[in-house]
CSV table of C-alpha atoms and ligand atoms in Angstrom, one decimal:
chain,number,residue,atom,x,y,z
V,700,MET,CA,0.0,0.0,0.0
V,701,ASN,CA,1.5,3.3,-1.0
V,702,ALA,CA,1.7,6.4,1.2
V,703,SER,CA,-1.1,8.3,-0.4
V,704,SER,CA,-3.6,5.4,-0.1
V,705,LEU,CA,-2.6,5.0,3.5
V,706,GLN,CA,-3.1,8.7,4.1
V,707,THR,CA,-6.6,8.6,2.4
V,708,LYS,CA,-7.5,5.7,4.7
V,709,ILE,CA,-6.3,7.4,7.9
V,710,ASN,CA,-8.1,10.6,6.9
V,711,TYR,CA,-11.4,8.8,6.3
V,712,THR,CA,-11.1,7.0,9.6
V,713,LYS,CA,-10.4,10.3,11.4
V,714,LYS,CA,-13.3,11.9,9.7
V,715,ILE,CA,-15.7,9.2,10.9
V,716,VAL,CA,-14.3,9.2,14.4
V,717,SER,CA,-14.7,13.0,14.8
V,718,ARG,CA,-18.2,12.9,13.3
V,719,VAL,CA,-19.2,10.2,15.8
V,720,GLU,CA,-17.6,12.1,18.7
V,721,LYS,CA,-19.6,15.2,17.8
V,722,PHE,CA,-22.8,13.1,17.6
V,723,ASN,CA,-22.1,11.4,20.9
V,724,ARG,CA,-21.5,14.7,22.7
V,725,LYS,CA,-24.9,15.9,21.5
V,726,HIS,CA,-26.9,12.7,22.2
V,727,LYS,CA,-25.2,11.0,25.1
V,728,ALA,CA,-28.1,8.5,25.5
V,729,LEU,CA,-27.6,7.3,21.9
V,730,SER,CA,-23.8,7.0,21.9
V,731,PHE,CA,-24.1,3.3,21.2
V,732,LEU,CA,-25.6,4.2,17.8
V,733,GLY,CA,-22.7,6.5,17.0
V,734,ILE,CA,-20.2,3.7,17.8
V,735,ALA,CA,-22.1,1.1,15.7
V,736,TYR,CA,-22.2,3.6,12.8
V,737,ALA,CA,-18.4,4.1,13.1
V,738,PHE,CA,-17.8,0.3,13.0
V,739,VAL,CA,-20.0,-0.3,10.1
V,740,ALA,CA,-18.8,2.7,8.1
V,741,ILE,CA,-15.1,1.8,8.6
V,742,PHE,CA,-15.7,-1.8,7.8
V,743,ILE,CA,-17.5,-1.1,4.6
V,744,TYR,CA,-14.9,1.5,3.6
V,745,ASN,CA,-12.1,-1.0,4.2
V,746,PHE,CA,-13.9,-3.8,2.4
V,747,PHE,CA,-14.3,-1.7,-0.8
V,748,PHE,CA,-10.9,-0.3,-0.4
V,749,TYR,CA,-9.5,-3.8,-0.4
V,750,LEU,CA,-11.5,-4.8,-3.5
V,751,TYR,CA,-10.4,-1.6,-5.2
V,752,ARG,CA,-6.7,-2.3,-4.5
V,753,ASN,CA,-7.1,-5.9,-5.8
V,754,THR,CA,-9.2,-5.2,-8.9
V,755,LYS,CA,-6.9,-7.1,-11.3
V,756,ARG,CA,-6.8,-10.2,-9.1
V,757,PHE,CA,-10.6,-10.4,-8.7
V,758,THR,CA,-11.2,-9.7,-12.4
V,759,CYS,CA,-9.0,-12.6,-13.3
V,760,LEU,CA,-10.7,-14.9,-10.8
V,761,ALA,CA,-14.2,-13.9,-12.1
V,762,CYS,CA,-13.1,-14.5,-15.7
V,763,ILE,CA,-11.9,-18.0,-14.8
V,764,ILE,CA,-15.1,-18.9,-12.9
V,765,LEU,CA,-17.3,-17.6,-15.8
V,766,PHE,CA,-15.2,-19.5,-18.3
V,767,PHE,CA,-15.5,-22.7,-16.3
V,768,ILE,CA,-19.3,-22.4,-15.9
V,769,SER,CA,-19.9,-21.6,-19.5
V,770,SER,CA,-17.9,-24.5,-20.8
V,771,SER,CA,-19.2,-27.1,-18.3
V,772,SER,CA,-21.6,-29.7,-19.4
V,773,PHE,CA,-23.5,-29.5,-16.1
V,774,SER,CA,-24.5,-25.9,-16.6
V,775,TYR,CA,-27.0,-24.6,-19.0
V,776,PRO,CA,-27.5,-27.5,-21.5
V,777,GLY,CA,-28.6,-29.9,-18.8
V,778,LEU,CA,-30.8,-27.5,-17.1
V,779,SER,CA,-32.8,-26.4,-20.1
V,780,LEU,CA,-32.7,-29.4,-22.4
V,781,ASP,CA,-34.6,-31.6,-20.0
V,782,ILE,CA,-33.0,-34.9,-21.0
V,783,SER,CA,-34.9,-37.5,-19.2
V,784,PHE,CA,-36.2,-41.0,-19.9
V,785,ASP,CA,-39.7,-39.8,-19.2
V,786,SER,CA,-41.1,-38.6,-22.5
V,787,ASP,CA,-42.2,-35.0,-22.4
V,788,ILE,CA,-43.3,-35.0,-25.9
V,789,LYS,CA,-46.5,-36.8,-26.4
V,790,ILE,CA,-46.3,-38.4,-29.7
V,791,THR,CA,-49.7,-38.4,-31.3
V,792,GLY,CA,-51.0,-40.1,-34.4
V,793,GLU,CA,-51.7,-37.0,-36.4
V,794,SER,CA,-48.7,-35.2,-37.8
V,795,GLU,CA,-50.3,-31.8,-37.2
V,796,GLY,CA,-50.6,-32.7,-33.6
V,797,ASP,CA,-46.9,-33.6,-33.6
V,798,ILE,CA,-45.8,-30.3,-34.9
V,799,ALA,CA,-48.0,-28.5,-32.4
V,800,ILE,CA,-46.4,-30.4,-29.6
V,801,ILE,CA,-42.9,-29.9,-30.9
V,802,ASN,CA,-43.5,-26.2,-31.1
V,803,GLN,CA,-44.8,-26.3,-27.5
V,804,THR,CA,-41.6,-28.0,-26.4
V,805,ILE,CA,-39.4,-25.5,-28.2
V,806,VAL,CA,-41.2,-22.7,-26.5
V,807,GLU,CA,-40.1,-24.1,-23.2
V,808,GLU,CA,-36.5,-24.2,-24.3
V,809,SER,CA,-34.0,-21.3,-24.2
V,810,ASP,CA,-33.4,-19.1,-27.2
V,811,ALA,CA,-30.1,-20.6,-27.9
V,812,GLU,CA,-31.6,-24.0,-28.3
V,813,LEU,CA,-34.5,-22.6,-30.2
V,814,ALA,CA,-32.1,-21.4,-32.8
V,815,VAL,CA,-30.5,-24.9,-33.0
V,816,ILE,CA,-33.8,-26.7,-33.4
V,817,ASN,CA,-35.0,-24.2,-36.0
V,818,ASP,CA,-31.9,-25.1,-38.0
V,819,VAL,CA,-32.9,-28.8,-38.0
V,820,ASP,CA,-34.8,-29.9,-41.0
V,821,SER,CA,-38.4,-30.0,-39.9
V,822,ALA,CA,-39.1,-32.7,-42.3
V,823,VAL,CA,-36.7,-35.0,-40.4
V,824,ILE,CA,-38.5,-34.3,-37.2
V,825,GLU,CA,-41.8,-35.0,-38.8
V,826,GLU,CA,-40.6,-38.1,-40.4
V,827,ALA,CA,-39.1,-39.2,-37.0
V,828,LEU,CA,-42.3,-38.7,-35.2
V,829,GLU,CA,-44.2,-40.7,-37.8
V,830,SER,CA,-42.4,-43.8,-36.6
V,831,GLU,CA,-44.2,-43.3,-33.4
V,832,ASN,CA,-43.7,-46.7,-31.9
V,833,PRO,CA,-40.7,-48.8,-31.2
V,834,ASP,CA,-42.1,-51.7,-33.2
V,835,VAL,CA,-42.2,-49.8,-36.5
V,836,VAL,CA,-38.6,-48.9,-36.7
V,837,GLU,CA,-38.0,-51.4,-39.4
V,838,ALA,CA,-40.5,-53.1,-41.6
V,839,GLU,CA,-39.3,-56.5,-40.5
V,840,HIS,CA,-42.7,-57.5,-39.5
V,841,LEU,CA,-43.5,-57.5,-43.2
V,842,ASP,CA,-40.8,-60.1,-43.9
V,843,PRO,CA,-42.5,-63.6,-44.2
V,844,ASP,CA,-39.4,-65.1,-42.5
V,845,LYS,CA,-40.0,-63.0,-39.5
V,846,GLN,CA,-43.6,-64.0,-39.2
V,847,ALA,CA,-45.2,-67.1,-37.8
V,848,SER,CA,-48.7,-68.3,-38.1
V,849,LEU,CA,-50.0,-71.3,-36.2
V,850,ASP,CA,-49.4,-73.6,-39.2
V,851,ASP,CA,-45.8,-72.3,-39.6
V,852,ILE,CA,-45.1,-73.1,-36.0
V,853,ILE,CA,-46.6,-76.6,-36.3
V,854,SER,CA,-44.7,-77.3,-39.5
V,855,ALA,CA,-41.5,-76.0,-37.8
V,856,GLY,CA,-41.9,-79.1,-35.6
V,857,LEU,CA,-42.5,-77.4,-32.3
V,858,ASP,CA,-43.3,-79.8,-29.5
V,859,GLU,CA,-46.5,-81.5,-30.4
V,860,ASN,CA,-47.5,-81.8,-26.7
V,861,VAL,CA,-48.2,-78.2,-26.4
V,862,MET,CA,-50.6,-78.6,-29.3
V,863,GLU,CA,-52.8,-81.0,-27.4
V,864,GLU,CA,-56.3,-79.9,-26.4
V,865,THR,CA,-55.9,-77.9,-23.3
V,866,SER,CA,-58.2,-75.4,-21.8
V,867,PRO,CA,-56.8,-72.1,-20.5
V,868,GLU,CA,-55.6,-72.0,-16.9
V,869,GLU,CA,-58.2,-71.1,-14.4
V,870,ALA,CA,-57.4,-67.8,-12.9
V,871,ASP,CA,-57.1,-67.6,-9.1
V,872,ILE,CA,-59.1,-64.4,-8.7
V,873,GLU,CA,-58.8,-64.5,-5.0
V,874,LYS,CA,-55.2,-63.6,-5.4
V,875,THR,CA,-54.7,-59.9,-4.8
V,876,VAL,CA,-51.0,-59.7,-3.8
V,877,PHE,CA,-48.2,-60.6,-6.2
V,878,ASP,CA,-44.6,-61.3,-5.5
V,879,ARG,CA,-42.3,-58.7,-7.0
V,880,ASN,CA,-39.7,-61.3,-7.8
V,881,ASP,CA,-42.1,-63.3,-10.1
V,882,TRP,CA,-40.5,-63.3,-13.5
V,883,LYS,CA,-43.9,-63.1,-15.2
V,884,ILE,CA,-44.8,-59.6,-13.9
V,885,ILE,CA,-41.3,-58.0,-14.3
V,886,LEU,CA,-41.9,-54.3,-14.9
V,887,VAL,CA,-39.7,-53.0,-17.8
V,888,ASN,CA,-40.0,-49.4,-19.0
V,889,LYS,CA,-37.8,-46.3,-19.4
V,890,GLN,CA,-37.8,-45.8,-15.6
V,891,HIS,CA,-37.2,-49.5,-14.9
V,892,PRO,CA,-34.6,-50.9,-17.2
V,893,ILE,CA,-33.9,-54.6,-17.4
V,894,PRO,CA,-31.7,-55.6,-14.5
V,895,ASP,CA,-28.1,-56.4,-15.4
V,896,ASP,CA,-28.4,-59.9,-14.0
V,897,TYR,CA,-31.8,-60.8,-15.6
V,898,GLU,CA,-31.7,-64.2,-17.1
V,899,PHE,CA,-34.3,-66.2,-18.9
V,900,PRO,CA,-34.5,-69.4,-21.0
V,901,LEU,CA,-34.6,-68.5,-24.7
V,902,GLY,CA,-36.8,-70.8,-26.8
V,903,THR,CA,-37.3,-70.9,-30.5
V,904,ILE,CA,-40.7,-70.3,-32.1
V,905,ARG,CA,-39.7,-70.7,-35.6
V,906,GLY,CA,-36.4,-70.1,-37.5
V,907,SER,CA,-34.7,-67.1,-35.9
V,908,MET,CA,-37.8,-66.1,-34.1
V,909,ARG,CA,-37.3,-66.5,-30.4
V,910,CYS,CA,-38.9,-65.6,-27.1
V,911,ASP,CA,-38.9,-66.7,-23.4
V,912,GLU,CA,-39.4,-70.5,-23.6
V,913,ARG,CA,-42.0,-70.4,-20.9
V,914,VAL,CA,-44.3,-68.2,-23.0
V,915,ILE,CA,-44.4,-70.5,-26.1
V,916,SER,CA,-46.9,-72.9,-24.7
V,917,PRO,CA,-49.5,-70.3,-23.6
V,918,LEU,CA,-48.9,-68.4,-26.9
V,919,LEU,CA,-49.7,-71.5,-28.9
V,920,GLU,CA,-52.8,-72.2,-26.8
V,921,MET,CA,-54.0,-68.7,-27.5
V,922,MET,CA,-53.4,-69.0,-31.3
V,923,LYS,CA,-55.2,-72.3,-31.3
V,924,ALA,CA,-58.2,-70.9,-29.4
V,925,ALA,CA,-58.3,-67.9,-31.8
V,926,ARG,CA,-58.3,-70.3,-34.8
V,927,LYS,CA,-61.3,-72.1,-33.3
V,928,ASP,CA,-63.1,-68.8,-33.4
V,929,GLY,CA,-62.1,-68.3,-37.0
V,930,VAL,CA,-59.4,-65.7,-36.2
V,931,SER,CA,-55.8,-65.9,-37.6
V,932,LEU,CA,-53.0,-64.6,-35.4
V,933,ILE,CA,-49.5,-64.1,-36.9
V,934,ILE,CA,-46.6,-63.5,-34.6
V,935,CYS,CA,-43.9,-61.1,-35.5
V,936,SER,CA,-40.8,-59.5,-33.9
V,937,PRO,CA,-40.8,-61.4,-30.6
V,938,TYR,CA,-37.3,-61.3,-29.0
V,939,ARG,CA,-34.7,-58.7,-29.9
V,940,ASP,CA,-31.3,-58.8,-28.3
V,941,MET,CA,-29.5,-55.9,-26.8
V,942,ASP,CA,-27.2,-55.5,-29.8
V,943,ARG,CA,-30.1,-55.2,-32.1
V,944,GLN,CA,-32.0,-52.7,-29.9
V,945,THR,CA,-28.8,-50.7,-29.5
V,946,MET,CA,-28.2,-50.7,-33.3
V,947,LEU,CA,-31.7,-49.5,-34.0
V,948,PHE,CA,-31.4,-46.8,-31.3
V,949,ASN,CA,-28.0,-45.6,-32.5
V,950,ASN,CA,-29.1,-45.4,-36.1
V,951,LYS,CA,-31.9,-43.1,-35.0
V,952,VAL,CA,-29.5,-40.9,-33.0
V,953,ASP,CA,-27.1,-40.7,-36.0
V,954,LYS,CA,-30.0,-39.7,-38.3
V,955,TYR,CA,-31.0,-36.8,-36.1
V,956,MET,CA,-27.4,-35.7,-35.7
V,957,ASP,CA,-27.0,-35.7,-39.5
V,958,ALA,CA,-29.9,-33.4,-39.6
V,959,GLY,CA,-28.1,-30.9,-37.4
V,960,MET,CA,-29.1,-31.8,-33.8
V,961,SER,CA,-26.6,-32.0,-31.0
V,962,TYR,CA,-26.1,-35.4,-29.4
V,963,MET,CA,-28.3,-34.5,-26.5
V,964,GLU,CA,-31.2,-33.4,-28.7
V,965,ALA,CA,-30.8,-36.4,-31.0
V,966,TYR,CA,-30.8,-38.7,-28.0
V,967,ASN,CA,-33.9,-37.1,-26.7
V,968,TYR,CA,-35.8,-37.4,-29.9
V,969,ALA,CA,-34.5,-40.9,-30.7
V,970,SER,CA,-35.9,-42.1,-27.3
V,971,GLN,CA,-39.4,-41.0,-28.4
V,972,ALA,CA,-39.2,-43.2,-31.5
V,973,VAL,CA,-37.2,-46.2,-30.4
V,974,THR,CA,-37.2,-47.8,-27.0
V,975,VAL,CA,-33.9,-46.9,-25.2
V,976,PRO,CA,-31.7,-50.0,-25.3
V,977,GLY,CA,-32.2,-51.9,-22.0
V,978,SER,CA,-35.8,-50.9,-21.5
V,979,SER,CA,-37.6,-52.9,-24.2
V,980,GLU,CA,-39.8,-55.8,-23.2
V,981,HIS,CA,-38.8,-57.4,-26.5
V,982,GLN,CA,-35.4,-57.8,-25.0
V,983,ILE,CA,-36.6,-60.1,-22.2
V,984,GLY,CA,-38.6,-62.3,-24.6
V,985,LEU,CA,-42.0,-61.6,-23.0
V,986,ALA,CA,-43.4,-59.2,-25.6
V,987,ILE,CA,-44.9,-60.3,-28.9
V,988,ASP,CA,-46.2,-58.2,-31.7
V,989,ILE,CA,-49.2,-59.8,-33.4
V,990,ILE,CA,-50.7,-59.1,-36.8
V,991,THR,CA,-53.3,-61.0,-38.8
V,992,ASP,CA,-53.9,-62.4,-42.3
V,993,ASN,CA,-55.3,-59.3,-44.0
V,994,TYR,CA,-53.8,-56.6,-41.8
V,995,SER,CA,-50.0,-56.4,-41.4
V,996,SER,CA,-49.5,-52.8,-40.3
V,997,LEU,CA,-48.5,-52.2,-36.8
V,998,ASP,CA,-50.8,-49.3,-36.2
V,999,GLU,CA,-54.0,-48.4,-34.4
V,1000,GLY,CA,-56.1,-49.9,-37.2
V,1001,PHE,CA,-55.2,-53.3,-35.9
V,1002,ALA,CA,-57.6,-52.7,-33.0
V,1003,ASN,CA,-60.5,-52.8,-35.4
V,1004,THR,CA,-59.6,-56.1,-37.1
V,1005,ALA,CA,-61.2,-59.4,-36.0
V,1006,ALA,CA,-57.8,-60.4,-34.5
V,1007,GLY,CA,-57.4,-57.1,-32.6
V,1008,LYS,CA,-60.9,-57.4,-31.1
V,1009,TRP,CA,-60.5,-61.1,-30.3
V,1010,LEU,CA,-57.1,-60.4,-28.6
V,1011,ALA,CA,-58.4,-57.5,-26.6
V,1012,GLU,CA,-61.2,-59.7,-25.3
V,1013,ASN,CA,-59.5,-63.0,-24.8
V,1014,SER,CA,-55.7,-62.7,-24.5
V,1015,TYR,CA,-55.9,-62.4,-20.7
V,1016,LYS,CA,-57.2,-65.9,-20.5
V,1017,PHE,CA,-53.9,-67.1,-21.8
V,1018,GLY,CA,-51.8,-64.7,-19.6
V,1019,PHE,CA,-51.3,-62.0,-22.2
V,1020,VAL,CA,-52.2,-58.3,-21.8
V,1021,LEU,CA,-52.3,-55.5,-24.2
V,1022,ARG,CA,-49.4,-53.7,-22.7
V,1023,TYR,CA,-50.0,-50.1,-23.9
V,1024,PRO,CA,-53.7,-49.6,-23.8
V,1025,GLU,CA,-55.7,-46.6,-25.1
V,1026,GLY,CA,-56.2,-44.0,-22.4
V,1027,LYS,CA,-53.1,-45.1,-20.4
V,1028,GLU,CA,-50.6,-43.2,-22.5
V,1029,GLU,CA,-49.8,-40.8,-19.6
V,1030,ILE,CA,-48.8,-43.7,-17.4
V,1031,THR,CA,-47.0,-45.9,-19.9
V,1032,SER,CA,-45.4,-43.0,-21.9
V,1033,ILE,CA,-46.2,-45.1,-25.0
V,1034,GLU,CA,-48.9,-44.7,-27.5
V,1035,PHE,CA,-51.8,-47.1,-27.8
V,1036,GLU,CA,-50.3,-50.3,-29.4
V,1037,PRO,CA,-53.1,-52.8,-30.0
V,1038,TRP,CA,-50.6,-55.3,-31.5
V,1039,HIS,CA,-48.1,-55.4,-28.7
V,1040,PHE,CA,-48.8,-58.1,-26.2
V,1041,ARG,CA,-47.0,-58.9,-23.0
V,1042,TYR,CA,-47.0,-62.2,-21.1
V,1043,VAL,CA,-47.7,-61.6,-17.4
V,1044,GLY,CA,-49.4,-64.9,-16.5
V,1045,VAL,CA,-53.1,-65.7,-16.2
V,1046,ASP,CA,-53.5,-64.4,-12.6
V,1047,ALA,CA,-52.0,-61.0,-13.2
V,1048,ALA,CA,-53.6,-60.7,-16.7
V,1049,THR,CA,-57.0,-61.4,-15.1
V,1050,VAL,CA,-56.5,-58.8,-12.4
V,1051,MET,CA,-55.3,-56.2,-14.9
V,1052,THR,CA,-58.1,-56.9,-17.3
V,1053,THR,CA,-60.9,-56.9,-14.8
V,1054,ASN,CA,-59.7,-53.7,-13.2
V,1055,ASN,CA,-58.8,-52.1,-16.5
V,1056,ILE,CA,-55.3,-51.2,-15.4
V,1057,CYS,CA,-51.9,-51.3,-17.1
V,1058,LEU,CA,-48.8,-53.0,-15.7
V,1059,GLU,CA,-47.5,-49.8,-14.1
V,1060,GLU,CA,-50.8,-49.4,-12.2
V,1061,PHE,CA,-50.8,-53.1,-11.4
V,1062,TRP,CA,-47.4,-52.7,-9.7
V,1063,SER,CA,-48.6,-49.8,-7.6
V,1064,ASN,CA,-51.7,-51.7,-6.4
V,1065,PHE,CA,-51.1,-55.4,-6.4
V,1066,VAL,CA,-47.3,-56.1,-6.0
V,1067,GLU,CA,-45.5,-56.4,-2.8
Y,392,ZN,ZN1,-43.8,-54.6,-29.6
């Protein structure tokens, strides 16, 4: 500290002290106020004096902190992008609806991101949202080798025993509490990924089509019962392994990034269209997509076919439930999928069907 600064400081202190002395002489009863004032005034003066004398040092420090914050991944992108597994964008069937929803999402984001999203080809986003369910990522369900009707399965030489006349299991309706460790009711969704140590016996339906071995028998019973009622059921895309799901997901992310999105944005949009690897029921062999003779699109129209109606009415008797029902989109985060059936066992399927609840609700109410 040089001499003139020191002098300024001493002068200021003297000035305050003499002012307080004067005040205290006039108002003896309030002398404590004068002393408090002196302390505060001298403290504040010294504080700013110190800041002033170290301006360069503090400026450097502030610059470093600002630089660190602005270049850190934990700062603004994470806060505003809202990357989460829970889908915020409700994907609706109509493309106009989609655009409206995307616009709404954009409004919630910061201006910087708005600019980025505007740069992205809107046709790509539209196209992306058209493939609104995880099952329509690839048209493999149209490949005859990736389909299996009852006759295909029989001719593939699957165990004839399961083809014997059997009536569906009788449901134990008394049962109201289910064991959370029961493999049949395992809850798999974006919030509940498949446990790392999950194991199951993989059985072959036909050719490369596989699923959990324990599901094949009830599946065939169901197909047989449907045939009796004059309804044809054709199975497609049952089990998908992690590699395949990851490949489908990464392809989608790449596509969005090519269209100009950042990785975070691409990931967010991809997770709307393709189930995040590790959270698809197809990976645990308990989900099966079903089509019928004259209707092979995986879309809502399937619900109006004879097969769609028959399944909605009867699948629970064989332990299968329509996993993503209409009206439960808020809970499942997945659009109505009348073709996607999940094996949960006859007891759970009966409870879910009679109470009109989805698997998530079933877990909240009936699983211990
Ligand atoms: Zn499916």
